[in-house]
XYZ file of C-alpha atoms in Angstrom:
377
model
C -2.121 18.405 48.492
C -2.096 22.170 48.959
C -3.420 24.881 46.663
C -1.055 27.101 44.689
C -1.640 30.565 46.079
C -5.339 31.445 45.867
C -5.896 29.487 42.666
C -7.670 26.164 42.227
C -6.354 23.231 44.265
C -3.629 21.299 42.499
C -5.940 18.283 42.183
C -8.436 20.376 40.231
C -5.754 21.713 37.924
C -4.425 18.212 37.302
C -7.892 16.843 36.545
C -8.686 19.713 34.190
C -5.445 19.290 32.227
C -5.737 15.494 32.152
C -9.079 15.888 30.381
C -7.198 17.397 27.441
C -4.368 14.839 27.658
C -1.806 17.137 29.281
C 0.611 15.822 31.920
C 1.878 18.175 34.630
C 4.845 18.428 36.987
C 5.418 21.409 39.312
C 8.885 22.524 40.462
C 9.734 25.031 43.204
C 12.203 27.889 42.894
C 15.033 25.438 43.657
C 13.949 23.178 40.780
C 12.757 20.397 43.035
C 9.543 18.494 42.283
C 6.627 19.533 44.510
C 3.746 17.845 42.654
C 3.221 15.381 39.814
C -0.107 14.740 38.120
C -1.448 11.173 37.904
C -1.680 11.623 34.149
C 2.074 12.323 34.024
C 2.723 9.019 35.751
C 0.507 7.180 33.250
C 2.127 8.945 30.299
C 5.693 8.381 31.544
C 5.554 5.345 33.871
C 9.268 4.762 33.375
C 10.304 8.199 34.672
C 9.630 7.618 38.403
C 9.308 11.352 39.054
C 8.921 11.762 42.841
C 8.359 14.743 45.110
C 11.661 16.260 46.238
C 13.642 15.004 43.232
C 15.737 17.747 41.657
C 15.140 18.616 38.007
C 18.805 17.943 37.249
C 18.623 14.393 38.614
C 15.346 13.752 36.793
C 16.845 15.118 33.598
C 19.921 12.917 33.906
C 17.760 9.815 34.326
C 15.723 10.842 31.296
C 18.863 11.422 29.213
C 20.333 8.040 30.107
C 17.075 6.210 29.421
C 16.534 7.803 26.008
C 20.165 8.305 24.878
C 19.590 12.060 24.552
C 23.262 13.083 24.738
C 24.103 11.089 21.609
C 20.831 11.798 19.801
C 21.187 15.563 20.247
C 24.930 15.559 19.558
C 26.209 16.870 22.878
C 29.856 16.089 23.721
C 29.014 14.817 27.212
C 26.307 14.590 29.849
C 27.272 17.825 31.630
C 26.952 19.850 28.433
C 23.518 18.357 27.831
C 22.361 19.035 31.396
C 23.569 22.646 31.383
C 21.823 23.390 28.084
C 18.545 21.695 29.029
C 18.409 23.300 32.484
C 18.877 26.691 30.836
C 16.006 25.861 28.493
C 13.936 24.703 31.492
C 14.449 28.073 33.215
C 13.513 30.033 30.077
C 9.966 31.421 30.518
C 7.394 29.731 28.274
C 10.020 27.512 26.651
C 8.508 25.224 24.017
C 10.041 22.010 22.731
C 9.049 19.102 20.492
C 11.159 15.956 20.586
C 11.071 12.276 19.713
C 11.815 9.590 22.273
C 13.823 6.453 21.610
C 10.533 4.523 21.720
C 9.307 6.494 18.718
C 6.834 8.667 20.660
C 6.659 12.399 19.913
C 6.341 14.730 22.924
C 5.521 18.431 23.101
C 6.579 20.269 26.254
C 6.051 23.774 27.628
C 7.427 25.474 30.748
C 5.319 28.140 32.470
C 6.820 30.337 35.238
C 5.021 30.755 38.585
C 4.918 33.999 40.567
C 6.941 32.467 43.414
C 9.808 31.482 41.079
C 8.666 27.922 40.537
C 7.922 26.325 37.173
C 5.021 24.304 35.821
C 5.993 21.742 33.199
C 3.329 20.636 30.710
C 3.719 17.614 28.418
C 1.511 16.268 25.664
C 1.913 13.119 23.568
C 1.563 14.248 19.926
C 2.578 10.967 18.266
C -0.777 10.576 16.507
C -0.561 14.127 15.180
C 3.033 13.614 13.988
C 2.131 10.313 12.307
C -0.757 12.019 10.547
C 1.547 14.824 9.392
C 4.078 12.287 8.111
C 1.339 10.380 6.281
C 0.105 13.611 4.685
C 3.664 14.484 3.658
C 4.175 11.037 2.120
C 0.874 11.377 0.305
C 1.861 14.805 -1.018
C 5.273 13.529 -2.116
C 3.636 10.574 -3.866
C 1.171 12.928 -5.521
C 3.985 15.246 -6.629
C 5.963 12.267 -7.916
C 2.928 11.001 -9.824
C 2.403 14.452 -11.321
C 6.055 14.658 -12.410
C 5.876 11.127 -13.805
C 2.720 12.033 -15.732
C 4.371 15.155 -17.146
C 7.531 13.206 -18.068
C 5.428 10.469 -19.650
C 3.413 12.918 -21.743
C 6.552 14.750 -22.896
C 8.340 11.502 -23.753
C 5.339 9.930 -25.486
C 4.721 13.131 -27.416
C 8.215 12.854 -28.870
C 8.208 9.089 -29.398
C 4.815 9.035 -31.115
C 4.988 12.268 -33.064
C 8.511 11.826 -34.449
C 7.783 8.740 -36.589
C 4.291 10.007 -37.348
C 5.719 13.292 -38.652
C 8.126 11.295 -40.804
C 5.270 9.253 -42.255
C 3.228 12.375 -43.026
C 6.218 14.313 -44.369
C 7.410 11.663 -46.835
C 3.827 10.873 -47.850
C 3.304 14.565 -48.685
C 6.479 14.598 -50.779
C 5.232 11.589 -52.735
C 1.817 13.184 -53.130
C 3.219 16.481 -54.427
C 5.615 14.860 -56.876
C 2.715 14.170 -59.297
C 4.510 11.100 -60.566
C 7.682 12.952 -61.565
C 9.849 11.633 -58.719
C 12.532 9.078 -59.704
C 11.634 5.507 -58.910
C 14.700 5.114 -56.669
C 13.704 8.145 -54.591
C 10.117 6.953 -54.353
C 11.347 3.578 -53.137
C 13.581 5.249 -50.553
C 10.709 7.394 -49.261
C 8.385 4.392 -49.162
C 10.986 2.497 -47.115
C 11.290 5.421 -44.680
C 7.500 5.551 -44.331
C 7.431 1.817 -43.616
C 10.252 1.934 -41.037
C 8.709 4.965 -39.306
C 5.363 3.204 -39.194
C 6.981 0.087 -37.742
C 8.732 2.180 -35.081
C 5.433 3.829 -34.191
C 3.640 0.482 -34.059
C 6.349 -1.046 -31.838
C 6.121 1.849 -29.369
C 2.333 1.549 -29.186
C 2.497 -2.242 -28.836
C 5.083 -1.968 -26.060
C 2.904 0.483 -24.131
C -0.190 -1.692 -24.505
C 1.667 -4.906 -23.661
C 3.364 -3.429 -20.607
C -0.017 -2.266 -19.317
C -1.696 -5.598 -20.073
C 1.039 -7.886 -18.769
C 1.677 -5.858 -15.608
C -1.905 -6.502 -14.506
C -2.827 -9.371 -12.205
C -3.583 -12.700 -13.769
C -1.655 -12.176 -17.021
C -0.894 -15.471 -18.745
C 1.306 -16.297 -21.707
C 1.382 -19.601 -23.632
C 4.350 -21.860 -22.868
C 5.911 -24.506 -25.108
C 9.317 -26.118 -25.631
C 11.535 -23.705 -27.566
C 14.938 -24.314 -29.155
C 17.053 -21.456 -27.833
C 19.617 -21.479 -30.652
C 16.856 -21.027 -33.250
C 15.382 -18.061 -31.356
C 18.757 -16.383 -30.830
C 19.625 -16.811 -34.533
C 16.380 -15.020 -35.424
C 17.180 -12.239 -32.960
C 20.600 -11.767 -34.571
C 18.971 -11.360 -38.001
C 16.489 -8.836 -36.595
C 19.198 -6.785 -34.855
C 21.709 -6.805 -37.735
C 20.054 -4.040 -39.847
C 19.944 -1.855 -36.749
C 23.584 -2.486 -35.800
C 25.175 -2.252 -39.278
C 24.691 1.499 -39.910
C 25.968 2.193 -36.389
C 29.136 0.168 -37.125
C 28.479 -2.156 -34.196
C 29.538 -5.794 -34.585
C 27.124 -8.471 -33.327
C 28.601 -11.717 -31.986
C 26.462 -14.832 -31.665
C 28.264 -16.879 -29.003
C 25.362 -19.110 -27.963
C 26.823 -22.610 -27.494
C 25.354 -25.637 -29.223
C 23.613 -28.426 -27.392
C 21.656 -26.333 -24.882
C 18.416 -27.977 -23.723
C 15.083 -26.557 -24.872
C 13.345 -23.925 -22.774
C 9.725 -24.046 -21.735
C 8.819 -20.513 -22.720
C 6.734 -18.350 -24.981
C 8.772 -18.079 -28.195
C 7.411 -14.645 -29.125
C 8.136 -13.236 -25.645
C 11.621 -14.779 -25.622
C 12.403 -13.300 -29.005
C 11.055 -9.945 -27.898
C 13.139 -9.897 -24.705
C 16.384 -10.756 -26.489
C 15.721 -8.341 -29.348
C 14.991 -5.500 -26.928
C 18.196 -6.187 -24.999
C 20.256 -6.284 -28.189
C 18.620 -3.079 -29.438
C 19.447 -1.357 -26.137
C 23.041 -2.618 -26.271
C 23.539 -1.431 -29.855
C 21.950 1.923 -29.040
C 24.383 2.507 -26.167
C 27.480 1.313 -28.095
C 29.892 3.530 -29.961
C 30.987 2.910 -33.556
C 33.514 0.086 -33.770
C 32.367 -1.660 -30.581
C 30.841 -5.110 -30.149
C 27.661 -6.586 -28.710
C 27.662 -10.275 -27.805
C 24.810 -12.712 -27.290
C 25.466 -15.894 -25.347
C 23.781 -18.372 -23.009
C 24.948 -20.474 -20.085
C 23.662 -22.996 -17.562
C 23.245 -21.768 -13.998
C 24.503 -23.640 -10.910
C 20.931 -24.340 -9.791
C 20.078 -25.985 -13.128
C 18.494 -22.915 -14.675
C 19.652 -21.130 -17.804
C 20.733 -17.563 -18.517
C 20.681 -15.649 -21.788
C 23.276 -12.865 -21.686
C 23.602 -9.742 -23.850
C 26.822 -7.792 -23.221
C 28.109 -4.501 -24.574
C 31.168 -2.325 -23.972
C 29.220 0.927 -23.847
C 29.434 3.649 -21.178
C 27.790 1.516 -18.471
C 25.408 2.632 -15.750
C 25.521 3.592 -12.089
C 23.297 1.746 -9.571
C 20.962 4.761 -9.565
C 20.716 4.682 -13.356
C 19.973 0.945 -13.292
C 17.196 1.502 -10.783
C 15.742 4.322 -12.889
C 15.993 2.250 -16.080
C 13.735 -0.385 -14.525
C 10.963 2.199 -14.123
C 8.555 2.581 -17.059
C 8.884 5.637 -19.294
C 12.284 6.636 -17.899
C 15.414 7.403 -19.916
C 18.839 7.515 -18.299
C 21.151 10.493 -18.634
C 23.252 8.896 -21.383
C 20.213 8.371 -23.596
C 19.013 11.922 -23.056
C 22.422 13.531 -23.542
C 22.966 11.691 -26.832
C 19.368 12.384 -27.952
C 18.643 8.711 -28.541
C 15.158 7.494 -29.231
C 13.286 5.219 -26.871
C 10.184 5.431 -24.764
C 11.818 3.927 -21.689
C 9.557 0.876 -21.926
C 12.006 -1.845 -23.015
C 13.582 -2.892 -19.708
C 10.337 -2.719 -17.671
C 8.620 -4.810 -20.357
C 11.495 -7.328 -20.354
C 11.350 -7.486 -16.545
C 7.621 -8.172 -16.686
C 7.997 -10.867 -19.360
C 10.849 -12.718 -17.646
C 8.984 -12.665 -14.318
C 5.973 -14.228 -16.045
C 8.384 -17.077 -16.895
C 9.336 -17.343 -13.214
C 12.754 -15.800 -13.859
C 14.433 -12.452 -13.366
C 16.304 -9.724 -15.240
C 19.760 -8.912 -13.823
C 21.813 -5.918 -14.961
C 25.544 -5.989 -14.171
C 27.032 -2.631 -15.057
C 29.352 0.138 -13.944
C 30.451 3.405 -15.553
C 33.203 2.788 -18.088
C 32.893 -0.999 -18.303
C 29.724 -1.652 -20.259
C 26.640 -3.629 -19.322
C 25.769 -7.332 -19.052
C 22.034 -7.985 -19.136
C 21.027 -11.476 -17.982
C 17.704 -13.206 -18.507
C 17.771 -15.897 -15.824
C 15.269 -18.736 -16.310
C 14.555 -21.054 -13.353
C 15.299 -24.815 -13.475
C 11.598 -25.624 -13.992
C 11.709 -24.005 -17.448
C 14.718 -26.038 -18.655
C 13.925 -29.360 -20.315
C 16.454 -32.031 -19.350
């Protein structure tokens, strides 16, 4: 192989560039291959770049092998070839592209004094993968930071609101010096109690979600009469639904077999679903509670409302802890965004799943699906 002018022999140049993982091909002034480095052949064994082959023919092979016309959006092969040959003839042209195999390649074109061109290629897949990993890490970090900020803002409101109510009404009672009417004192005491219960429920939900979401969480199982549990849930939800003018319908059929479940968890799941349904319902609407056998022998408990419904994106967000959907925020409803994630965790500990069937304008059906193994026959 001959030297290029008075410079180093081509073999020396190839060896020097191969030591830094650079492949080389040299073209004459007519764009025909005059030399190809061994490292090029090892980097691109499929290219079959031979001395005397024109750059246009080599480029066409490359385009067909890697579907470059479609990938880059050219209307046809000729348009692609014309554009890439122009780029090839541009002094010191630099390009980074991804092959169909997933490899990332960086290329540079360096002009020679005699009108020829030296093409340099480097595989930068490892570098690109590292950049992508760093970007994913940064995005995850940013997401975690936003989630932390959202959590703190939401918890600040959910914890301080009932606590402020407790302190405020307690101060009114304290300052009355015994002159406050008994009826008013009773009303304030009731508000203090309900605010304290709301605060305690929020704290318990946070602690339980954290505890149950951990590995190895166990809950006690026993045979439970579903109709007795659902009747209790109706009584619990009634005081919440009545002032909102929402009608509760207990449509659980008689004669259902017992469930092997944790009664407290079952009651909690149903009560949370009914509370959510009432919260999202307008005055004069209805919330129904029913149960049904599944084709596989399992059993489903269903809470349905005719509220505004949710989009798939809102359903996905609602399953994430400490997240409120747009409807809740726009109507300034309370809620720490823990209910559905906690329900999902509890039902999965029973071997079942939580299914939300909803669409904007047609309400929501929340299903607690228990597997056949939990149904006593």
